[in-house]
Amino acid sequence: KQEVTQIPAALSVPEGENLVLNCSFTDSAIYNLQWFRQDPGKGLTSLLLIQSSQREQTSGRLNASLDKSSGRSTLYIAASQPGDSATYLCAVPAGRRALTFGSGTRLQVQP
Amino acid sequence: SAVISQKPSRDICQRGTSLTIQCQVDSQVTMMFWYRQQPGQSLTLIATANQGSEATYESGFVIDKFPISRPNLTFSTLTVSNMSPEDSSIYLCSVKGRKRPMNTEAFFGQGTRLTVV
């Protein structure tokens, strides 16, 4: 059974810092990996989708990498802003095509 | 991408009652899912909503408690029945596209924040 782990569980940084969020998964036979953002009490916003054949995917200040063989992905946020404060979740497809989620990293960017 | 409208966005309900949550998508999609997010937790899959047939439930979730309908490719409902305070959670609808759903991006509605008192 696929298990997804995210570290750290929480992170607080001053505005302007570059930061890295980590995601690991136990079964490397994945089709893709997706990063989401969740604001408190809200739904999920898709940030980046990396296919298994890709190593990196970029969107604005966000860069996600994928190393299937080691079962790891990172989300790099450049020049963090207070508006980036949210919980970040990674997820991989599981049986029946739904997603298995990590427990998330709660990010607070201090102005 | 898909635009998902989920209603209601939040509700406060009395224990013992039922609430039906609606999920409407702006395009035909193959896969529709319902997730639960308990306070401070990550998302857990409740079931896959199947068009025209019974939903496929995950371990720990049963049809009597969480009946699901999916009459067509753009609409689904989840009912939380005979509610108790333990059902207080965010309930989220998710979809994947018609082609190659294993490879495609998943999209989520804005969630329904349910509080049972």
CSV table of C-alpha atoms in Angstrom, one decimal:
chain,number,residue,atom,x,y,z
A,1,LYS,CA,0.0,0.0,0.0
A,2,GLN,CA,1.3,3.4,-1.0
A,3,GLU,CA,2.3,5.7,1.8
A,4,VAL,CA,3.2,9.4,1.3
A,5,THR,CA,5.1,11.3,3.9
A,6,GLN,CA,5.8,15.1,4.0
A,7,ILE,CA,8.4,16.9,6.1
A,8,PRO,CA,8.5,19.2,7.8
A,9,ALA,CA,5.0,19.2,9.2
A,10,ALA,CA,5.2,23.0,9.8
A,11,LEU,CA,7.6,25.7,8.6
A,12,SER,CA,7.8,29.4,9.5
A,13,VAL,CA,10.1,31.6,7.5
A,14,PRO,CA,10.7,35.3,7.0
A,15,GLU,CA,9.5,36.9,3.8
A,16,GLY,CA,11.9,36.6,0.9
A,17,GLU,CA,13.4,33.3,1.9
A,18,ASN,CA,13.7,30.4,-0.6
A,19,LEU,CA,12.4,27.2,0.8
A,20,VAL,CA,12.1,23.5,0.1
A,21,LEU,CA,9.2,21.2,1.0
A,22,ASN,CA,9.8,17.5,0.9
A,23,CYS,CA,7.6,14.6,-0.1
A,24,SER,CA,8.5,10.9,-0.1
A,25,PHE,CA,6.5,7.8,-1.3
A,26,THR,CA,7.0,4.2,-0.7
A,27,ASP,CA,6.0,2.7,-4.0
A,28,SER,CA,8.0,4.1,-6.9
A,29,ALA,CA,5.7,2.7,-9.5
A,30,ILE,CA,3.7,6.0,-9.9
A,31,TYR,CA,2.3,7.6,-13.0
A,32,ASN,CA,2.7,11.1,-11.7
A,33,LEU,CA,2.9,13.3,-8.6
A,34,GLN,CA,0.8,16.4,-7.9
A,35,TRP,CA,1.4,19.3,-5.5
A,36,PHE,CA,-1.6,21.2,-4.1
A,37,ARG,CA,-2.1,24.2,-2.0
A,38,GLN,CA,-4.9,24.4,0.6
A,39,ASP,CA,-5.9,27.6,2.4
A,40,PRO,CA,-7.6,27.1,5.9
A,41,GLY,CA,-11.0,25.6,5.6
A,42,LYS,CA,-10.9,25.6,1.8
A,43,GLY,CA,-10.6,23.2,-1.0
A,44,LEU,CA,-7.4,22.3,-2.9
A,45,THR,CA,-5.7,24.2,-5.7
A,46,SER,CA,-3.5,22.3,-8.0
A,47,LEU,CA,0.0,23.8,-8.3
A,48,LEU,CA,2.0,21.4,-10.3
A,49,LEU,CA,1.7,18.0,-11.9
A,50,ILE,CA,4.9,16.0,-12.7
A,51,GLN,CA,4.6,13.0,-15.0
A,52,SER,CA,6.7,10.0,-14.1
A,53,SER,CA,8.9,10.6,-17.2
A,54,GLN,CA,9.7,14.2,-16.1
A,55,ARG,CA,12.3,15.4,-13.6
A,56,GLU,CA,11.1,18.9,-13.1
A,57,GLN,CA,8.1,21.1,-13.5
A,58,THR,CA,8.0,24.9,-13.0
A,59,SER,CA,5.3,27.5,-12.6
A,60,GLY,CA,6.3,31.0,-11.7
A,61,ARG,CA,8.2,30.9,-8.4
A,62,LEU,CA,7.4,27.3,-7.9
A,63,ASN,CA,9.6,24.4,-9.0
A,64,ALA,CA,8.8,20.8,-8.3
A,65,SER,CA,11.3,17.9,-8.9
A,66,LEU,CA,10.7,14.2,-9.0
A,67,ASP,CA,13.1,11.3,-8.4
A,68,LYS,CA,11.0,8.2,-8.9
A,69,SER,CA,13.8,5.7,-8.1
A,70,SER,CA,14.4,7.2,-4.7
A,71,GLY,CA,10.7,7.9,-4.0
A,72,ARG,CA,11.1,11.6,-3.5
A,73,SER,CA,9.8,14.9,-4.7
A,74,THR,CA,10.6,18.4,-3.6
A,75,LEU,CA,8.7,21.7,-4.0
A,76,TYR,CA,10.9,24.7,-4.1
A,77,ILE,CA,9.4,28.1,-3.5
A,78,ALA,CA,11.5,31.1,-4.4
A,79,ALA,CA,11.4,34.5,-2.7
A,80,SER,CA,8.5,33.5,-0.4
A,81,GLN,CA,5.7,36.0,0.3
A,82,PRO,CA,3.1,36.2,3.0
A,83,GLY,CA,0.5,35.2,0.5
A,84,ASP,CA,2.3,31.8,0.1
A,85,SER,CA,1.1,31.0,3.7
A,86,ALA,CA,-1.0,27.8,3.4
A,87,THR,CA,-0.8,24.1,3.7
A,88,TYR,CA,1.0,22.3,0.9
A,89,LEU,CA,0.0,18.7,0.0
A,90,CYS,CA,1.6,16.2,-2.3
A,91,ALA,CA,-0.3,13.3,-3.7
A,92,VAL,CA,0.2,10.3,-6.0
A,93,PRO,CA,-2.4,8.2,-7.8
A,94,ALA,CA,-3.4,5.0,-6.0
A,95,GLY,CA,-5.6,2.1,-6.9
A,96,ARG,CA,-8.9,3.0,-8.6
A,97,ARG,CA,-7.1,6.2,-9.9
A,98,ALA,CA,-7.9,8.3,-6.8
A,99,LEU,CA,-5.0,10.0,-4.9
A,100,THR,CA,-3.1,9.1,-1.8
A,101,PHE,CA,-2.1,12.2,0.1
A,102,GLY,CA,0.7,13.2,2.4
A,103,SER,CA,-0.2,14.8,5.7
A,104,GLY,CA,0.9,18.2,4.4
A,105,THR,CA,3.4,21.0,5.3
A,106,ARG,CA,1.9,24.0,7.0
A,107,LEU,CA,3.8,27.1,5.8
A,108,GLN,CA,3.8,30.5,7.5
A,109,VAL,CA,5.7,33.3,5.8
A,110,GLN,CA,6.3,36.2,8.2
A,111,PRO,CA,6.1,39.7,6.7
B,1,SER,CA,-8.8,22.3,-16.4
B,2,ALA,CA,-12.2,21.7,-14.9
B,3,VAL,CA,-14.3,24.1,-12.9
B,4,ILE,CA,-16.1,22.4,-10.0
B,5,SER,CA,-19.0,23.9,-8.1
B,6,GLN,CA,-19.6,22.3,-4.7
B,7,LYS,CA,-22.6,23.2,-2.6
B,8,PRO,CA,-23.2,24.1,0.2
B,9,SER,CA,-19.8,25.6,1.1
B,10,ARG,CA,-20.5,25.2,4.7
B,11,ASP,CA,-23.3,24.1,7.0
B,12,ILE,CA,-24.0,23.5,10.7
B,13,CYS,CA,-26.3,20.5,11.3
B,14,GLN,CA,-28.1,18.9,14.2
B,15,ARG,CA,-27.0,15.4,15.1
B,16,GLY,CA,-29.2,12.7,13.7
B,17,THR,CA,-30.0,14.6,10.5
B,18,SER,CA,-28.7,14.2,7.0
B,19,LEU,CA,-27.0,16.6,4.6
B,20,THR,CA,-26.6,16.2,0.8
B,21,ILE,CA,-23.6,17.8,-0.9
B,22,GLN,CA,-23.7,18.5,-4.6
B,23,CYS,CA,-20.8,18.6,-7.0
B,24,GLN,CA,-21.3,20.0,-10.5
B,25,VAL,CA,-18.5,20.0,-13.1
B,26,ASP,CA,-18.4,22.3,-16.2
B,27,SER,CA,-17.3,19.5,-18.5
B,28,GLN,CA,-17.7,15.7,-18.8
B,29,VAL,CA,-15.3,13.8,-16.7
B,30,THR,CA,-14.5,10.2,-16.3
B,31,MET,CA,-13.6,10.0,-12.7
B,32,MET,CA,-15.4,11.6,-9.7
B,33,PHE,CA,-14.3,11.1,-6.1
B,34,TRP,CA,-15.4,12.1,-2.7
B,35,TYR,CA,-12.9,12.7,0.1
B,36,ARG,CA,-13.1,13.6,3.7
B,37,GLN,CA,-10.7,15.8,5.6
B,38,GLN,CA,-11.1,15.6,9.4
B,39,PRO,CA,-9.9,18.5,11.5
B,40,GLY,CA,-6.1,18.8,11.3
B,41,GLN,CA,-5.8,15.7,9.1
B,42,SER,CA,-5.0,15.1,5.5
B,43,LEU,CA,-7.5,13.8,2.9
B,44,THR,CA,-9.0,10.3,3.0
B,45,LEU,CA,-10.9,8.8,0.0
B,46,ILE,CA,-14.5,8.0,0.8
B,47,ALA,CA,-15.6,6.5,-2.5
B,48,THR,CA,-15.4,6.7,-6.3
B,49,ALA,CA,-18.7,7.8,-7.8
B,50,ASN,CA,-19.6,5.6,-10.8
B,51,GLN,CA,-22.0,6.9,-13.4
B,52,GLY,CA,-25.2,4.9,-13.4
B,53,SER,CA,-24.1,2.4,-10.9
B,54,GLU,CA,-23.3,2.0,-7.2
B,55,ALA,CA,-20.3,3.9,-5.9
B,56,THR,CA,-17.1,2.0,-4.9
B,57,TYR,CA,-16.4,2.6,-1.3
B,58,GLU,CA,-13.1,2.5,0.5
B,59,SER,CA,-12.5,0.4,3.7
B,60,GLY,CA,-14.3,2.0,6.6
B,61,PHE,CA,-17.0,3.8,4.6
B,62,VAL,CA,-20.4,2.3,3.8
B,63,ILE,CA,-23.2,3.1,1.6
B,64,ASP,CA,-25.8,3.4,4.3
B,65,LYS,CA,-23.8,6.2,6.0
B,66,PHE,CA,-22.5,7.9,2.8
B,67,PRO,CA,-24.9,7.3,-0.1
B,68,ILE,CA,-23.6,8.6,-3.4
B,69,SER,CA,-25.3,9.3,-6.6
B,70,ARG,CA,-23.9,10.0,-10.1
B,71,PRO,CA,-26.6,10.3,-12.7
B,72,ASN,CA,-24.4,11.7,-15.4
B,73,LEU,CA,-20.8,12.6,-16.3
B,74,THR,CA,-21.0,16.1,-14.8
B,75,PHE,CA,-22.9,15.7,-11.5
B,76,SER,CA,-22.6,13.8,-8.2
B,77,THR,CA,-24.0,14.0,-4.7
B,78,LEU,CA,-22.8,12.8,-1.4
B,79,THR,CA,-25.1,12.4,1.5
B,80,VAL,CA,-23.9,12.3,5.1
B,81,SER,CA,-26.6,10.3,7.0
B,82,ASN,CA,-27.6,10.2,10.6
B,83,MET,CA,-24.8,12.7,11.5
B,84,SER,CA,-22.9,12.7,14.7
B,85,PRO,CA,-20.2,15.3,15.9
B,86,GLU,CA,-17.5,12.8,14.6
B,87,ASP,CA,-18.7,13.6,11.0
B,88,SER,CA,-17.6,17.2,11.4
B,89,SER,CA,-15.1,17.5,8.5
B,90,ILE,CA,-14.5,19.1,5.2
B,91,TYR,CA,-15.9,17.0,2.4
B,92,LEU,CA,-14.3,17.5,-1.0
B,93,CYS,CA,-15.3,16.5,-4.5
B,94,SER,CA,-12.5,15.7,-7.0
B,95,VAL,CA,-12.5,14.9,-10.7
B,96,LYS,CA,-10.1,13.6,-13.4
B,97,GLY,CA,-10.5,14.0,-17.1
B,98,ARG,CA,-12.0,11.7,-19.7
B,99,LYS,CA,-8.8,10.7,-21.4
B,100,ARG,CA,-6.1,8.6,-19.6
B,101,PRO,CA,-7.3,9.4,-16.1
B,102,MET,CA,-4.3,7.9,-14.5
B,103,ASN,CA,-2.0,10.5,-16.1
B,104,THR,CA,-4.2,13.5,-15.8
B,105,GLU,CA,-4.4,16.2,-13.3
B,106,ALA,CA,-6.9,16.0,-10.5
B,107,PHE,CA,-9.1,19.0,-9.7
B,108,PHE,CA,-11.0,19.7,-6.5
B,109,GLY,CA,-14.0,21.7,-5.5
B,110,GLN,CA,-13.9,24.3,-2.8
B,111,GLY,CA,-15.1,21.8,-0.2
B,112,THR,CA,-18.1,21.7,2.2
B,113,ARG,CA,-17.2,22.5,5.7
B,114,LEU,CA,-19.6,20.5,7.9
B,115,THR,CA,-20.1,21.1,11.6
B,116,VAL,CA,-22.4,18.7,13.5
B,117,VAL,CA,-23.7,19.9,16.9
